[in-house]
Amino acid sequence: MKWGVVVLAAGTSSRMGRPKMTLSWDGTTVLARVLETLALAMGGRSAAAVVVAGGDEEAVRAEVSRVSGALARRLGGRMDAACALNPDFRNGEMIDSLRGGLRSLPPDVDRALVALGDQPQLSVEAARAVLEAAERSAAPILVPACGGRRGHPWAVHRALWDDLLRATPIPTTRPPAAPTTVPTPTPSADTAPVPTDTPAPPPSPRRARRA
């Protein structure tokens, strides 16, 4: 099974007033942490990742280039990351970004893992649980669930991509069909939400001393 990864990062960051994806987060940036988490979740799998940019295209492209090189050096190039543009990002329809990301994946990809670029609290354990469940299951869509709440990232088989590409725009990236849920050992990205419309707070003095 060949995996693809679609990271949705086409927001305009209008409430922030500056690119959200490049905000500082725990010693790195918001987008870098998401990509690093997904790469670690992949383990020994090879994957093609597409980050879909929009309002902050220049900043997102630069960050993807920087992070992709760093991950290749650290992890041996197991997840190649590229950037695609959602030209309709001003519409605010996330399905447009999802479709652009799916179209940009290589033709040999069997399943895609869909994640949000502004959720750096995503855990390796939650993403890995979805990956492993998808590899054992024939279910076309799998989503993580913890404490009865569903979240991201979710996995979708190529068999459903045509339906997604033809779907009527909806203002969400939650699965369009009844999914199979995957119990995760830790909350997935948006079952334990951390707002990224304001910069992350600085580390506590106690944490700083341990670093």
PDB file of C-alpha atoms in Angstrom:
ATOM      1  CA  MET A   1       0.000   0.000   0.000  1.00  0.00           C
ATOM      2  CA  LYS A   2       1.367   3.414  -1.010  1.00  0.00           C
ATOM      3  CA  TRP A   3       0.347   6.308   1.201  1.00  0.00           C
ATOM      4  CA  GLY A   4      -0.273   9.922   0.358  1.00  0.00           C
ATOM      5  CA  VAL A   5      -0.663  12.774   2.827  1.00  0.00           C
ATOM      6  CA  VAL A   6      -2.752  15.900   2.258  1.00  0.00           C
ATOM      7  CA  VAL A   7      -2.170  18.787   4.657  1.00  0.00           C
ATOM      8  CA  LEU A   8      -4.678  21.608   4.344  1.00  0.00           C
ATOM      9  CA  ALA A   9      -2.980  24.967   4.858  1.00  0.00           C
ATOM     10  CA  ALA A  10      -4.841  27.358   2.545  1.00  0.00           C
ATOM     11  CA  GLY A  11      -6.409  29.659   5.124  1.00  0.00           C
ATOM     12  CA  THR A  12      -5.954  33.404   4.921  1.00  0.00           C
ATOM     13  CA  SER A  13      -4.914  33.852   8.579  1.00  0.00           C
ATOM     14  CA  SER A  14      -7.148  36.922   8.621  1.00  0.00           C
ATOM     15  CA  ARG A  15      -7.653  36.854  12.387  1.00  0.00           C
ATOM     16  CA  MET A  16      -3.939  36.457  13.024  1.00  0.00           C
ATOM     17  CA  GLY A  17      -2.818  39.208  10.703  1.00  0.00           C
ATOM     18  CA  ARG A  18       0.240  37.130   9.765  1.00  0.00           C
ATOM     19  CA  PRO A  19       0.794  33.617   8.375  1.00  0.00           C
ATOM     20  CA  LYS A  20      -0.509  31.103  10.908  1.00  0.00           C
ATOM     21  CA  MET A  21       1.482  28.160   9.559  1.00  0.00           C
ATOM     22  CA  THR A  22       4.804  29.798  10.355  1.00  0.00           C
ATOM     23  CA  LEU A  23       3.933  30.801  13.914  1.00  0.00           C
ATOM     24  CA  SER A  24       6.375  29.577  16.534  1.00  0.00           C
ATOM     25  CA  TRP A  25       5.341  26.378  18.259  1.00  0.00           C
ATOM     26  CA  ASP A  26       7.414  24.549  20.856  1.00  0.00           C
ATOM     27  CA  GLY A  27      10.762  25.294  19.272  1.00  0.00           C
ATOM     28  CA  THR A  28       9.614  25.018  15.668  1.00  0.00           C
ATOM     29  CA  THR A  29       6.619  26.244  13.632  1.00  0.00           C
ATOM     30  CA  VAL A  30       3.002  25.138  13.497  1.00  0.00           C
ATOM     31  CA  LEU A  31       3.307  23.601  10.028  1.00  0.00           C
ATOM     32  CA  ALA A  32       6.704  22.044  10.719  1.00  0.00           C
ATOM     33  CA  ARG A  33       5.339  20.275  13.782  1.00  0.00           C
ATOM     34  CA  VAL A  34       2.403  18.851  11.802  1.00  0.00           C
ATOM     35  CA  LEU A  35       4.680  17.561   9.040  1.00  0.00           C
ATOM     36  CA  GLU A  36       7.178  16.138  11.522  1.00  0.00           C
ATOM     37  CA  THR A  37       4.408  14.324  13.420  1.00  0.00           C
ATOM     38  CA  LEU A  38       3.006  12.802  10.238  1.00  0.00           C
ATOM     39  CA  ALA A  39       6.471  11.744   9.068  1.00  0.00           C
ATOM     40  CA  LEU A  40       7.172  10.049  12.399  1.00  0.00           C
ATOM     41  CA  ALA A  41       3.779   8.328  12.301  1.00  0.00           C
ATOM     42  CA  MET A  42       4.665   6.867   8.906  1.00  0.00           C
ATOM     43  CA  GLY A  43       7.508   4.919  10.471  1.00  0.00           C
ATOM     44  CA  GLY A  44       9.241   2.930   7.737  1.00  0.00           C
ATOM     45  CA  ARG A  45       6.550   3.642   5.145  1.00  0.00           C
ATOM     46  CA  SER A  46       7.277   5.838   2.169  1.00  0.00           C
ATOM     47  CA  ALA A  47       4.730   8.538   1.461  1.00  0.00           C
ATOM     48  CA  ALA A  48       4.116  11.499  -0.807  1.00  0.00           C
ATOM     49  CA  ALA A  49       2.856  14.573   1.036  1.00  0.00           C
ATOM     50  CA  VAL A  50       1.112  17.592  -0.469  1.00  0.00           C
ATOM     51  CA  VAL A  51       0.623  20.778   1.527  1.00  0.00           C
ATOM     52  CA  VAL A  52      -2.181  22.843  -0.004  1.00  0.00           C
ATOM     53  CA  ALA A  53      -1.486  26.571   0.280  1.00  0.00           C
ATOM     54  CA  GLY A  54      -3.692  29.563  -0.377  1.00  0.00           C
ATOM     55  CA  GLY A  55      -3.672  32.983   1.238  1.00  0.00           C
ATOM     56  CA  ASP A  56      -0.149  32.640   2.604  1.00  0.00           C
ATOM     57  CA  GLU A  57       1.244  30.768  -0.382  1.00  0.00           C
ATOM     58  CA  GLU A  58       4.726  32.285  -0.384  1.00  0.00           C
ATOM     59  CA  ALA A  59       5.287  31.692   3.338  1.00  0.00           C
ATOM     60  CA  VAL A  60       3.845  28.169   3.201  1.00  0.00           C
ATOM     61  CA  ARG A  61       5.932  27.197   0.169  1.00  0.00           C
ATOM     62  CA  ALA A  62       9.099  28.434   1.842  1.00  0.00           C
ATOM     63  CA  GLU A  63       8.301  26.550   5.033  1.00  0.00           C
ATOM     64  CA  VAL A  64       7.476  23.320   3.184  1.00  0.00           C
ATOM     65  CA  SER A  65      10.794  23.545   1.333  1.00  0.00           C
ATOM     66  CA  ARG A  66      12.703  24.133   4.563  1.00  0.00           C
ATOM     67  CA  VAL A  67      10.937  21.413   6.527  1.00  0.00           C
ATOM     68  CA  SER A  68      11.074  18.852   3.724  1.00  0.00           C
ATOM     69  CA  GLY A  69      14.855  19.158   3.556  1.00  0.00           C
ATOM     70  CA  ALA A  70      15.216  18.913   7.315  1.00  0.00           C
ATOM     71  CA  LEU A  71      12.998  15.830   7.504  1.00  0.00           C
ATOM     72  CA  ALA A  72      14.907  14.171   4.674  1.00  0.00           C
ATOM     73  CA  ARG A  73      18.156  14.629   6.572  1.00  0.00           C
ATOM     74  CA  ARG A  74      16.691  13.390   9.854  1.00  0.00           C
ATOM     75  CA  LEU A  75      14.404  10.595   8.655  1.00  0.00           C
ATOM     76  CA  GLY A  76      15.981   9.461   5.423  1.00  0.00           C
ATOM     77  CA  GLY A  77      13.441  10.943   3.026  1.00  0.00           C
ATOM     78  CA  ARG A  78      10.583   8.622   3.931  1.00  0.00           C
ATOM     79  CA  MET A  79       7.994  11.358   3.391  1.00  0.00           C
ATOM     80  CA  ASP A  80       8.563  13.703   0.485  1.00  0.00           C
ATOM     81  CA  ALA A  81       6.645  16.972   0.897  1.00  0.00           C
ATOM     82  CA  ALA A  82       5.612  19.312  -1.899  1.00  0.00           C
ATOM     83  CA  CYS A  83       3.267  22.278  -2.122  1.00  0.00           C
ATOM     84  CA  ALA A  84       0.158  22.850  -4.225  1.00  0.00           C
ATOM     85  CA  LEU A  85      -1.999  25.968  -4.578  1.00  0.00           C
ATOM     86  CA  ASN A  86      -5.734  26.162  -4.031  1.00  0.00           C
ATOM     87  CA  PRO A  87      -6.582  29.035  -6.411  1.00  0.00           C
ATOM     88  CA  ASP A  88     -10.074  29.290  -4.903  1.00  0.00           C
ATOM     89  CA  PHE A  89      -8.889  29.695  -1.304  1.00  0.00           C
ATOM     90  CA  ARG A  90     -10.863  32.928  -0.883  1.00  0.00           C
ATOM     91  CA  ASN A  91     -14.095  30.933  -1.144  1.00  0.00           C
ATOM     92  CA  GLY A  92     -13.359  29.447   2.267  1.00  0.00           C
ATOM     93  CA  GLU A  93     -14.422  25.972   1.122  1.00  0.00           C
ATOM     94  CA  MET A  94     -12.023  23.382   2.539  1.00  0.00           C
ATOM     95  CA  ILE A  95     -13.285  20.792   0.072  1.00  0.00           C
ATOM     96  CA  ASP A  96     -11.531  22.820  -2.670  1.00  0.00           C
ATOM     97  CA  SER A  97      -8.211  22.361  -0.885  1.00  0.00           C
ATOM     98  CA  LEU A  98      -8.900  18.677  -0.309  1.00  0.00           C
ATOM     99  CA  ARG A  99      -9.632  18.126  -3.984  1.00  0.00           C
ATOM    100  CA  GLY A 100      -6.496  20.013  -4.991  1.00  0.00           C
ATOM    101  CA  GLY A 101      -4.422  17.903  -2.646  1.00  0.00           C
ATOM    102  CA  LEU A 102      -5.856  14.605  -3.870  1.00  0.00           C
ATOM    103  CA  ARG A 103      -5.314  15.612  -7.508  1.00  0.00           C
ATOM    104  CA  SER A 104      -1.671  16.413  -6.736  1.00  0.00           C
ATOM    105  CA  LEU A 105      -0.832  12.998  -5.287  1.00  0.00           C
ATOM    106  CA  PRO A 106       1.006  10.471  -7.483  1.00  0.00           C
ATOM    107  CA  PRO A 107      -1.161   7.933  -9.358  1.00  0.00           C
ATOM    108  CA  ASP A 108       0.271   4.980  -7.410  1.00  0.00           C
ATOM    109  CA  VAL A 109      -1.067   6.237  -4.063  1.00  0.00           C
ATOM    110  CA  ASP A 110      -3.737   3.903  -2.632  1.00  0.00           C
ATOM    111  CA  ARG A 111      -4.851   5.839   0.443  1.00  0.00           C
ATOM    112  CA  ALA A 112      -4.555   9.392   1.633  1.00  0.00           C
ATOM    113  CA  LEU A 113      -4.204  10.676   5.172  1.00  0.00           C
ATOM    114  CA  VAL A 114      -5.937  14.058   5.511  1.00  0.00           C
ATOM    115  CA  ALA A 115      -4.660  16.455   8.180  1.00  0.00           C
ATOM    116  CA  LEU A 116      -5.087  20.115   9.066  1.00  0.00           C
ATOM    117  CA  GLY A 117      -2.006  22.297   8.917  1.00  0.00           C
ATOM    118  CA  ASP A 118      -2.986  24.438  11.896  1.00  0.00           C
ATOM    119  CA  GLN A 119      -3.253  21.632  14.461  1.00  0.00           C
ATOM    120  CA  PRO A 120       0.273  21.110  15.814  1.00  0.00           C
ATOM    121  CA  GLN A 121      -1.125  19.238  18.820  1.00  0.00           C
ATOM    122  CA  LEU A 122      -1.688  16.205  16.573  1.00  0.00           C
ATOM    123  CA  SER A 123      -0.058  13.166  18.174  1.00  0.00           C
ATOM    124  CA  VAL A 124       2.113  10.562  16.499  1.00  0.00           C
ATOM    125  CA  GLU A 125       0.091   7.865  18.281  1.00  0.00           C
ATOM    126  CA  ALA A 126      -3.263   9.029  16.892  1.00  0.00           C
ATOM    127  CA  ALA A 127      -1.964   9.337  13.327  1.00  0.00           C
ATOM    128  CA  ARG A 128      -0.207   5.967  13.515  1.00  0.00           C
ATOM    129  CA  ALA A 129      -3.347   4.278  14.844  1.00  0.00           C
ATOM    130  CA  VAL A 130      -5.279   5.445  11.781  1.00  0.00           C
ATOM    131  CA  LEU A 131      -2.515   4.306   9.417  1.00  0.00           C
ATOM    132  CA  GLU A 132      -2.299   0.848  10.951  1.00  0.00           C
ATOM    133  CA  ALA A 133      -6.068   0.398  11.082  1.00  0.00           C
ATOM    134  CA  ALA A 134      -6.383   1.365   7.418  1.00  0.00           C
ATOM    135  CA  GLU A 135      -3.792  -1.209   6.449  1.00  0.00           C
ATOM    136  CA  ARG A 136      -5.795  -3.916   8.210  1.00  0.00           C
ATOM    137  CA  SER A 137      -9.245  -2.818   7.075  1.00  0.00           C
ATOM    138  CA  ALA A 138     -11.226  -2.717   3.853  1.00  0.00           C
ATOM    139  CA  ALA A 139     -13.203   0.280   5.130  1.00  0.00           C
ATOM    140  CA  PRO A 140     -12.969   3.205   2.667  1.00  0.00           C
ATOM    141  CA  ILE A 141     -12.812   5.896   5.379  1.00  0.00           C
ATOM    142  CA  LEU A 142     -11.336   5.692   8.867  1.00  0.00           C
ATOM    143  CA  VAL A 143     -11.271   8.455  11.460  1.00  0.00           C
ATOM    144  CA  PRO A 144      -9.642   8.611  14.897  1.00  0.00           C
ATOM    145  CA  ALA A 145     -11.848   8.773  17.960  1.00  0.00           C
ATOM    146  CA  CYS A 146     -10.976   9.311  21.602  1.00  0.00           C
ATOM    147  CA  GLY A 147     -13.510   9.689  24.383  1.00  0.00           C
ATOM    148  CA  GLY A 148     -16.354   9.441  21.879  1.00  0.00           C
ATOM    149  CA  ARG A 149     -15.143  12.393  19.797  1.00  0.00           C
ATOM    150  CA  ARG A 150     -13.913  12.147  16.212  1.00  0.00           C
ATOM    151  CA  GLY A 151     -11.063  14.164  14.851  1.00  0.00           C
ATOM    152  CA  HIS A 152      -8.153  14.301  12.387  1.00  0.00           C
ATOM    153  CA  PRO A 153      -6.263  12.970  10.574  1.00  0.00           C
ATOM    154  CA  TRP A 154      -8.586  10.667   8.672  1.00  0.00           C
ATOM    155  CA  ALA A 155      -7.759   8.145   5.964  1.00  0.00           C
ATOM    156  CA  VAL A 156      -9.615   7.737   2.686  1.00  0.00           C
ATOM    157  CA  HIS A 157      -9.146   5.032   0.053  1.00  0.00           C
ATOM    158  CA  ARG A 158      -8.661   6.026  -3.579  1.00  0.00           C
ATOM    159  CA  ALA A 159     -11.944   4.283  -4.425  1.00  0.00           C
ATOM    160  CA  LEU A 160     -13.768   7.281  -2.914  1.00  0.00           C
ATOM    161  CA  TRP A 161     -11.645  10.021  -4.429  1.00  0.00           C
ATOM    162  CA  ASP A 162     -13.889  10.462  -7.472  1.00  0.00           C
ATOM    163  CA  ASP A 163     -16.833  11.088  -5.148  1.00  0.00           C
ATOM    164  CA  LEU A 164     -14.826  13.699  -3.272  1.00  0.00           C
ATOM    165  CA  LEU A 165     -13.680  15.369  -6.475  1.00  0.00           C
ATOM    166  CA  ARG A 166     -17.312  15.705  -7.592  1.00  0.00           C
ATOM    167  CA  ALA A 167     -18.723  16.627  -4.182  1.00  0.00           C
ATOM    168  CA  THR A 168     -20.794  19.748  -3.670  1.00  0.00           C
ATOM    169  CA  PRO A 169     -18.668  22.208  -1.695  1.00  0.00           C
ATOM    170  CA  ILE A 170     -19.107  21.886   2.048  1.00  0.00           C
ATOM    171  CA  PRO A 171     -17.363  24.062   4.660  1.00  0.00           C
ATOM    172  CA  THR A 172     -15.634  21.173   6.415  1.00  0.00           C
ATOM    173  CA  THR A 173     -13.018  18.505   5.910  1.00  0.00           C
ATOM    174  CA  ARG A 174     -14.776  15.857   7.925  1.00  0.00           C
ATOM    175  CA  PRO A 175     -15.413  12.610   6.028  1.00  0.00           C
ATOM    176  CA  PRO A 176     -18.294  12.846   3.532  1.00  0.00           C
ATOM    177  CA  ALA A 177     -19.584   9.329   4.235  1.00  0.00           C
ATOM    178  CA  ALA A 178     -20.193   7.225   7.315  1.00  0.00           C
ATOM    179  CA  PRO A 179     -16.668   6.392   8.504  1.00  0.00           C
ATOM    180  CA  THR A 180     -15.193   3.558  10.505  1.00  0.00           C
ATOM    181  CA  THR A 181     -13.826   4.951  13.760  1.00  0.00           C
ATOM    182  CA  VAL A 182     -10.396   4.049  15.088  1.00  0.00           C
ATOM    183  CA  PRO A 183      -9.929   4.186  18.873  1.00  0.00           C
ATOM    184  CA  THR A 184      -6.732   6.084  19.594  1.00  0.00           C
ATOM    185  CA  PRO A 185      -4.568   5.957  22.726  1.00  0.00           C
ATOM    186  CA  THR A 186      -4.303   9.753  22.783  1.00  0.00           C
ATOM    187  CA  PRO A 187      -6.645  12.474  21.536  1.00  0.00           C
ATOM    188  CA  SER A 188      -6.419  13.253  17.851  1.00  0.00           C
ATOM    189  CA  ALA A 189      -5.740  16.769  16.671  1.00  0.00           C
ATOM    190  CA  ASP A 190      -9.148  18.339  17.119  1.00  0.00           C
ATOM    191  CA  THR A 191     -10.503  16.191  19.932  1.00  0.00           C
ATOM    192  CA  ALA A 192      -8.150  18.143  22.195  1.00  0.00           C
ATOM    193  CA  PRO A 193      -8.234  21.525  20.469  1.00  0.00           C
ATOM    194  CA  VAL A 194      -5.578  24.148  20.968  1.00  0.00           C
ATOM    195  CA  PRO A 195      -6.434  27.471  19.310  1.00  0.00           C
ATOM    196  CA  THR A 196      -3.899  28.767  16.817  1.00  0.00           C
ATOM    197  CA  ASP A 197      -5.611  32.083  16.114  1.00  0.00           C
ATOM    198  CA  THR A 198      -3.229  33.574  18.679  1.00  0.00           C
ATOM    199  CA  PRO A 199       0.468  32.758  19.093  1.00  0.00           C
ATOM    200  CA  ALA A 200       1.393  29.896  21.383  1.00  0.00           C
ATOM    201  CA  PRO A 201       2.299  31.021  24.902  1.00  0.00           C
ATOM    202  CA  PRO A 202       5.980  30.944  25.846  1.00  0.00           C
ATOM    203  CA  PRO A 203       7.190  27.886  27.759  1.00  0.00           C
ATOM    204  CA  SER A 204       6.933  27.989  31.514  1.00  0.00           C
ATOM    205  CA  PRO A 205      10.130  28.747  33.486  1.00  0.00           C
ATOM    206  CA  ARG A 206      10.122  25.157  34.817  1.00  0.00           C
ATOM    207  CA  ARG A 207       9.924  23.746  31.289  1.00  0.00           C
ATOM    208  CA  ALA A 208      12.608  26.118  30.082  1.00  0.00           C
ATOM    209  CA  ARG A 209      14.992  24.904  32.771  1.00  0.00           C
ATOM    210  CA  ARG A 210      14.479  21.296  31.669  1.00  0.00           C
ATOM    211  CA  ALA A 211      15.137  22.071  28.004  1.00  0.00           C
TER     212      ALA A 211
END
